CSV table of C-alpha atoms in Angstrom, one decimal:
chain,number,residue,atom,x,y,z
A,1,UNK,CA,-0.8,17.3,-8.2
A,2,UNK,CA,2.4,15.8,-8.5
A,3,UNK,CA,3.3,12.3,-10.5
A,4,UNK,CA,3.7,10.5,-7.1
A,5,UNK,CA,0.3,11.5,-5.9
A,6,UNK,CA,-1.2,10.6,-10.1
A,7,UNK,CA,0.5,6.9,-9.8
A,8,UNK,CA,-1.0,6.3,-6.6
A,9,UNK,CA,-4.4,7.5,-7.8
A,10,UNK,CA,-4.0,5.0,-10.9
A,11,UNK,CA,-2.5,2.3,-8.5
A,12,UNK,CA,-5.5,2.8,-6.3
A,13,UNK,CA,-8.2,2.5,-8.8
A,14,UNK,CA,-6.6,-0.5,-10.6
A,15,UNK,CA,-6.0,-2.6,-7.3
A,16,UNK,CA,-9.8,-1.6,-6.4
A,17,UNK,CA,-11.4,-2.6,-9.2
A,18,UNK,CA,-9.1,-5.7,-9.7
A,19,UNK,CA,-10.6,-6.7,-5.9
A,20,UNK,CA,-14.4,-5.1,-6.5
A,21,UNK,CA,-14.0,-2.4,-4.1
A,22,UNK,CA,-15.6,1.3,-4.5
A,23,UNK,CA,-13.3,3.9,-5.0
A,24,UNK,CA,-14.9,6.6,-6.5
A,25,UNK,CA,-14.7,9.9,-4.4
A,26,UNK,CA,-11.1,8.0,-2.2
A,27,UNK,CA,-9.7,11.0,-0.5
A,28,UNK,CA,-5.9,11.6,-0.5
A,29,UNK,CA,-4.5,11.8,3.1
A,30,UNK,CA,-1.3,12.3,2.4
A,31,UNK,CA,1.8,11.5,0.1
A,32,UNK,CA,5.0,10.9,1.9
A,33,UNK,CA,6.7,7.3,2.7
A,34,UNK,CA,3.0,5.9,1.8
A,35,UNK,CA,0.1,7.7,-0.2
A,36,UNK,CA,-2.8,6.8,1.8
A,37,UNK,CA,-6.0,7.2,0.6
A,38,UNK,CA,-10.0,7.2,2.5
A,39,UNK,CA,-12.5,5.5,1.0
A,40,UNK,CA,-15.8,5.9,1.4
A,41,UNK,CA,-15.9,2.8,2.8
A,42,UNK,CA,-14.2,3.7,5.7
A,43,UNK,CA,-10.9,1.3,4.9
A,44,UNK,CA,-7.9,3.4,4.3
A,45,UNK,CA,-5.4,2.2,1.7
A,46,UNK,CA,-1.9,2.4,1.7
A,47,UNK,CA,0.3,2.7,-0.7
A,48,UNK,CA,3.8,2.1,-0.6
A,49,UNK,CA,6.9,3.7,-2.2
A,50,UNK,CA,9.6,2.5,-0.3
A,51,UNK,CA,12.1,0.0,-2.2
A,52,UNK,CA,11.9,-2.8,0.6
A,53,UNK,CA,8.1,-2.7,1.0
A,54,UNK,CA,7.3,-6.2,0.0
A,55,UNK,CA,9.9,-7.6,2.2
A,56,UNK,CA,8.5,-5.5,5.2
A,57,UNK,CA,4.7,-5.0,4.9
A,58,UNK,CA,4.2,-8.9,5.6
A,59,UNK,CA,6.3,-8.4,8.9
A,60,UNK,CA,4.1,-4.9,10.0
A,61,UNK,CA,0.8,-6.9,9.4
A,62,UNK,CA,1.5,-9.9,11.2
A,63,UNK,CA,2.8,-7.3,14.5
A,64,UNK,CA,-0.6,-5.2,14.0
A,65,UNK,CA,-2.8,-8.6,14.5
A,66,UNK,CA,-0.8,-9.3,17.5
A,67,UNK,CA,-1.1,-6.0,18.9
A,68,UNK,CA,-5.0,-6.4,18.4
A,69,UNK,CA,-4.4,-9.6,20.3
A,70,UNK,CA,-3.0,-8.2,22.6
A,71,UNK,CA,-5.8,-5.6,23.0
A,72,UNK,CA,-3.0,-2.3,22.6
A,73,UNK,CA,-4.9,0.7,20.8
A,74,UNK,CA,-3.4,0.4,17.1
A,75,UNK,CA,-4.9,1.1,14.1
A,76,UNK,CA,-6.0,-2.4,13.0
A,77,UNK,CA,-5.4,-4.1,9.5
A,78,UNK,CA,-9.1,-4.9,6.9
A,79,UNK,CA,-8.4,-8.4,7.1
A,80,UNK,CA,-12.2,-8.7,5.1
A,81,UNK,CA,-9.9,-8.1,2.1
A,82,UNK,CA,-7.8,-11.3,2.0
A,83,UNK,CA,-4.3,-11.8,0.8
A,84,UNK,CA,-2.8,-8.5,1.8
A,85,UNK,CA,-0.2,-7.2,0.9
A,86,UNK,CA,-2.0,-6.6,-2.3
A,87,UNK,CA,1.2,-6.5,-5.3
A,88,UNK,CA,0.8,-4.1,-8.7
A,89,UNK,CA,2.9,-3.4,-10.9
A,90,UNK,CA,5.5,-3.1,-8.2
A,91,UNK,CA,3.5,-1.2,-5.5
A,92,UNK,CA,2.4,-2.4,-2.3
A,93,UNK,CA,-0.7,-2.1,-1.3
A,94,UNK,CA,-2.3,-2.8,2.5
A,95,UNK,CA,-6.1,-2.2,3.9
A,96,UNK,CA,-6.8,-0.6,7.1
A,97,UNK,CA,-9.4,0.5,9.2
A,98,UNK,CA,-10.1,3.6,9.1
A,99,UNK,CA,-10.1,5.7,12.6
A,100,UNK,CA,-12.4,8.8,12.8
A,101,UNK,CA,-10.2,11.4,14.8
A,102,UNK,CA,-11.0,14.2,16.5
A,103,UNK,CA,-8.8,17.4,17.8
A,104,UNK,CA,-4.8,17.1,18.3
A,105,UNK,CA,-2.9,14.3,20.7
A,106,UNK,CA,-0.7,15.6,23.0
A,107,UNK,CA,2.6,14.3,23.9
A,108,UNK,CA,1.7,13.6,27.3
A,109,UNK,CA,-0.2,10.5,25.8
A,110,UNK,CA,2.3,9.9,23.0
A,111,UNK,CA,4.6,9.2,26.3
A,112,UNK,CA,1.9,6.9,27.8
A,113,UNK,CA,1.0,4.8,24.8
A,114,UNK,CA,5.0,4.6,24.1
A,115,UNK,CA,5.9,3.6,28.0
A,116,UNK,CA,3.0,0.8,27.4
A,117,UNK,CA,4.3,-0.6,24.1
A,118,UNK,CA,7.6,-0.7,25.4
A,119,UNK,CA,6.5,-3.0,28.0
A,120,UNK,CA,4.9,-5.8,25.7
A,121,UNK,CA,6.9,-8.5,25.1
A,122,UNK,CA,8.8,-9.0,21.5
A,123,UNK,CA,5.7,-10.4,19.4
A,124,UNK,CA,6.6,-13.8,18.1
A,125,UNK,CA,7.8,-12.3,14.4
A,126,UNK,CA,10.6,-12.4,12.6
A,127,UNK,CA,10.9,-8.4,12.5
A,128,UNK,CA,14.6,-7.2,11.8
A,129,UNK,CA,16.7,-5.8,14.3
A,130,UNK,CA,17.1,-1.7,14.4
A,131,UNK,CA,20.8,-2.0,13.9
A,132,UNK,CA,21.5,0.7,11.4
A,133,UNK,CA,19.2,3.6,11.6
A,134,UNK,CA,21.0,5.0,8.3
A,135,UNK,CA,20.5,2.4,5.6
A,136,UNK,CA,17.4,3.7,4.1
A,137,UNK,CA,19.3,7.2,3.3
A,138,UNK,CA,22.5,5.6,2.4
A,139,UNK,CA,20.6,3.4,-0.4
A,140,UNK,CA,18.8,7.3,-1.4
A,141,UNK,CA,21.9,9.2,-1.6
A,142,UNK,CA,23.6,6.1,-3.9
A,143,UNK,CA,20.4,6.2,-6.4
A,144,UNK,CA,19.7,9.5,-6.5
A,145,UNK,CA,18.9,11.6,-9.4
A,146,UNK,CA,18.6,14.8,-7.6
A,147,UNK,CA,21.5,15.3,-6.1
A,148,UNK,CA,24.6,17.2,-6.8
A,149,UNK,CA,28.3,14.9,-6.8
A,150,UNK,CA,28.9,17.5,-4.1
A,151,UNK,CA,25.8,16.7,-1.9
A,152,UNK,CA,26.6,12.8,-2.2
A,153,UNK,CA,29.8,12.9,-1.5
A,154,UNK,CA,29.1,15.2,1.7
A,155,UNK,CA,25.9,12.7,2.7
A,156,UNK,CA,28.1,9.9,2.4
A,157,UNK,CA,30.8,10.9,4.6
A,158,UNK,CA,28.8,11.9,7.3
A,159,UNK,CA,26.6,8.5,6.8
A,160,UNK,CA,29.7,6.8,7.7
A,161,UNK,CA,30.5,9.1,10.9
A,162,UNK,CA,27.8,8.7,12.6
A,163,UNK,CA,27.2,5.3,11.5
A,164,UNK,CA,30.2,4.9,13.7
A,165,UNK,CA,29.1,7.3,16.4
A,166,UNK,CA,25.5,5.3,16.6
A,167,UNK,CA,27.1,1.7,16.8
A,168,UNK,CA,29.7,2.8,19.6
A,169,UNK,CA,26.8,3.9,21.4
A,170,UNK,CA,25.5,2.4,24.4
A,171,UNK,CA,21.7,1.8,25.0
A,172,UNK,CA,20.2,1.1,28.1
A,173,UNK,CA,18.1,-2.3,28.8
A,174,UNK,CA,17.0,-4.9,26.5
A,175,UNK,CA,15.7,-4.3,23.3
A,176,UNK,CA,12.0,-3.5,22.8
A,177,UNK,CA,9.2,-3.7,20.3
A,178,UNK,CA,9.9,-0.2,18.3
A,179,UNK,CA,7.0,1.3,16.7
A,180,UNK,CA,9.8,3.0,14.3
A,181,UNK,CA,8.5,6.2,13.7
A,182,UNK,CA,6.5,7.4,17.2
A,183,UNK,CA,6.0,10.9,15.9
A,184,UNK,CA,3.0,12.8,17.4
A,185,UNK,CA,1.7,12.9,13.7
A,186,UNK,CA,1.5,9.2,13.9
A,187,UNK,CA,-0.9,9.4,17.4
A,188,UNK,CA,-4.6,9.7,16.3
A,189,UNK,CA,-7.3,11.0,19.2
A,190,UNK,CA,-10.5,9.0,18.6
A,191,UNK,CA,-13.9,10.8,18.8
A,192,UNK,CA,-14.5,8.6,22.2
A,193,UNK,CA,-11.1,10.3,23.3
A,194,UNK,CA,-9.0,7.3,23.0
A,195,UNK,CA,-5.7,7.4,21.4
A,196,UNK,CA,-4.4,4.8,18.9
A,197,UNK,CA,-0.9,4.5,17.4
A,198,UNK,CA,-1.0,4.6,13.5
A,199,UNK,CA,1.9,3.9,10.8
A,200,UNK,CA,3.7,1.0,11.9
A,201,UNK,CA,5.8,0.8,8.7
A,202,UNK,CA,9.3,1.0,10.7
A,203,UNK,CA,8.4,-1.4,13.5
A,204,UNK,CA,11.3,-3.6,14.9
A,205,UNK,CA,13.0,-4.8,17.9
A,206,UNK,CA,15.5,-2.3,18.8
A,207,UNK,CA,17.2,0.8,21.8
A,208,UNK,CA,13.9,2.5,23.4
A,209,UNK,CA,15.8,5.7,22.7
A,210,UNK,CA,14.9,5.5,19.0
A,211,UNK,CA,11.1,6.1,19.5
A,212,UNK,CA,12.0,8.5,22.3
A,213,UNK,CA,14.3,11.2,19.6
A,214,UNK,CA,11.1,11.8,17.5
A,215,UNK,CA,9.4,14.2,20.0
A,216,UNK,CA,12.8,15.5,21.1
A,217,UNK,CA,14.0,16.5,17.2
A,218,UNK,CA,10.1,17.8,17.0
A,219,UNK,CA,11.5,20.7,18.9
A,220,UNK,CA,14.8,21.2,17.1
A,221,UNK,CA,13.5,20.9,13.7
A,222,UNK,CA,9.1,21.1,13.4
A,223,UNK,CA,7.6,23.1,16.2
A,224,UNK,CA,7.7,21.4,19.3
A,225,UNK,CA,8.0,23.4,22.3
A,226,UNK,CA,10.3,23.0,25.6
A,227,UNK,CA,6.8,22.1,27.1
A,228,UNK,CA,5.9,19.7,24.9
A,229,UNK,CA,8.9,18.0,25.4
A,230,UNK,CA,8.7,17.8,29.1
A,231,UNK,CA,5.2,16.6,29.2
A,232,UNK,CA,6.3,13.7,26.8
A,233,UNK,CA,9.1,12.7,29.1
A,234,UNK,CA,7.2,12.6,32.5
A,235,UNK,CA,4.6,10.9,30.8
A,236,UNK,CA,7.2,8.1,30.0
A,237,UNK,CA,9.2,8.3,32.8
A,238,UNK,CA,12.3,9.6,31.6
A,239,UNK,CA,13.7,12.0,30.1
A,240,UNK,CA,16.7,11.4,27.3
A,241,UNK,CA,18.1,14.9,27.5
A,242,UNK,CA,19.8,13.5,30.6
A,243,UNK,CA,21.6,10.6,28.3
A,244,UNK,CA,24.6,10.6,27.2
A,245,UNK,CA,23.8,9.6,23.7
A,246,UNK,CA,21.6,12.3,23.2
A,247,UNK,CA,23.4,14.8,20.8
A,248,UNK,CA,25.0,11.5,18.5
A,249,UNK,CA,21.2,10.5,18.7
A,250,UNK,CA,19.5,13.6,17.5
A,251,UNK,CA,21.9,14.3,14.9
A,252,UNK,CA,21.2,10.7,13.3
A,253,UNK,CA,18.2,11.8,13.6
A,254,UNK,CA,18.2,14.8,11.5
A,255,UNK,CA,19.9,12.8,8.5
A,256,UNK,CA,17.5,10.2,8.8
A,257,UNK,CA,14.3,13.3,7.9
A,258,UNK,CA,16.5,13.5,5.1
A,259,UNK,CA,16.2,10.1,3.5
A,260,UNK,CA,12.2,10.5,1.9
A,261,UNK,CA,12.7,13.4,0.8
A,262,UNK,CA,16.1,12.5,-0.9
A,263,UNK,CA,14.1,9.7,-2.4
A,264,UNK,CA,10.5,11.3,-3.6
A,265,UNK,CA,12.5,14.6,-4.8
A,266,UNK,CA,12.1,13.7,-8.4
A,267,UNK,CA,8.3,12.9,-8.1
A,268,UNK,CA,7.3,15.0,-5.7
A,269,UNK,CA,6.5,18.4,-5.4
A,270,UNK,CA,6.6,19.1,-1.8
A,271,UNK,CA,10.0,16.8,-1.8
A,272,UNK,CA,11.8,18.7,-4.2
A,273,UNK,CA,11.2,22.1,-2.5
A,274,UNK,CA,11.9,20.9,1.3
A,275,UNK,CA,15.3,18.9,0.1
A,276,UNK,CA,17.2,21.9,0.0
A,277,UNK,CA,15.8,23.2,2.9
A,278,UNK,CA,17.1,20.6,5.3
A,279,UNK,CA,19.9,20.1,2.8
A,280,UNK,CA,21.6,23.8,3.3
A,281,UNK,CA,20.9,23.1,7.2
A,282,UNK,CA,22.9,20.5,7.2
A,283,UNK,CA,25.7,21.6,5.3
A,284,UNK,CA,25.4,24.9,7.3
A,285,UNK,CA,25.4,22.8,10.7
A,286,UNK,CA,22.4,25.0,11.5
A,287,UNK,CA,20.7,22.7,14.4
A,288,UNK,CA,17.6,24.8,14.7
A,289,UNK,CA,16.3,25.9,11.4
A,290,UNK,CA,12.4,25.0,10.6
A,291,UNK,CA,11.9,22.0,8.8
A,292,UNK,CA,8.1,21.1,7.5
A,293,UNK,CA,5.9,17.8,7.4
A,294,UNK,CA,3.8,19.6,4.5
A,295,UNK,CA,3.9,22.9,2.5
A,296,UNK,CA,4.0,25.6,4.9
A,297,UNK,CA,0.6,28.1,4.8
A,298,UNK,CA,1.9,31.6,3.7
A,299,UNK,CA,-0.8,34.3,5.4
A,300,UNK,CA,-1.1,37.2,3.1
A,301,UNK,CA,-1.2,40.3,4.8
């Protein structure tokens, strides 16, 4: 277990008991731009480790209520535990209901339940505008610890290129309601067969295109398939191969995957292994080489 995942544990058992809530036997989901832990109360906890978290986690309640409102199938905040976000010793730490899922989503209904968000009005919150997809990385690569003068310097130039690239783009329609991060990962099929959007750390008003790359660079860089991708876009209802865009998008894309690992390679385990992997791809201009969400399973022969 790594140092991010033993800070979380002790963040997660002092918040707990500072609030009287049971933690013993909390499971650890995952460890990546949150650690999220299941407790055996059925709330999931969330812990965050990105810089701006206090400044954002306000915002991504506030949208998650309205959404309930609004009766779109989102994962829902545990407003029974009162003044969320919950601050210690710098973490920040949200309560959520926890959603029992069963078997994989496809990305036929990742396309519906994105075509159907995109539709809802701008909720009446002050969420930031999705101007500069890059800012998070840029702020990574000028702390980081872990990477070479060389690698900064490269990251940094090309930060600035297609910082440029991105704002001379041109988007079609009026901004939306962006979930931020509308990965397939981030789609959980309920036991009832329902499927309800999760992770809504990045949302924003911003170009529909952005929640459209993620299944698109699922193929180029985690596994997708050509079929997958096709199912996603005539579930939608259109398909962003045929933009023009497309290429500046997907390569923002792939230096954006960059930017958690950049900044939970010195704590992290699984960080510090998979930074050079998409690091040399990069550099290499390889546009196809396997990049992974979690350790890859080795099958000894």
């Amino acid at each position: 277990m790594g140092s991010l995942a033993e800070e979380a544990f002790t963040v997660l058992r002092e918040v707990c008991e500072d609030l009287g809530i049971d933690h013993r036997d909390a499971e650890l989901l995952r460890v990546r731009s949150n650690a999220v832990f299941k407790l055996r109360s059925e709330i999931v906890v969330r812990i965050a480790t990105a810089p701006n978290a206090l400044t954002r986690l306000p915002l991504v309640l506030a949208v998650a209520r309205w959404l309930a409102e609004q009766g779109f199938p989102a994962v829902r905040p545990a407003d029974e535990i009162s003044d969320q976000p919950v601050v210690h010793e710098g973490r920040v730490v949200t309560f959520w209901h926890y959603v029992p899922a069963s078997g994989r989503p496809t990305t036929t209904e990742l396309g519906e339940i994105l075509r159907s968000l995109h539709r809802l009005p701008v909720p009446p919150v002050a969420l930031k505008r999705f101007a500069d997809p890059l800012s998070e990385v840029r702020r990574a690569v000028d702390r980081s610890q872990e990477l070479t003068p060389c690698q900064q310097g490269w990251l940094r130039d090309r930060i600035a290129e297609l910082t440029d690239r991105w704002s001379d783009l041109g988007v079609d329609g009026s901004p939306v309601l962006l979930h931020g991060d509308a990965w397939i990962d981030n789609l959980l099929r309920c036991t009832d067969g329902h499927v309800v959007l999760c992770d809504w750390d990045g949302v924003a008003v911003g170009p529909r295109e952005w929640d459209l790359v993620h299944t698109y660079h699922g193929q180029r860089r985690f596994g997708l398939t050509a079929a997958d991708v096709d199912a996603f876009a005539d579930a939608y209802g259109s398909d962003l191969r045929s933009w023009p865009g497309y290429s500046t998008l997907m390569e923002v894309r792939d230096l954006y995957a960059v930017g958690i690992h950049i900044r939970n390679a010195g704590a992290d385990p699984f960080s510090r292994r998979e930074l050079p992997r998409r690091m040399d791809s990069l550099t290499r201009g390889e546009k196809h080489a396997r990049w992974y969400m979690a350790e890859p399973v080795t099958v000894s022969q």
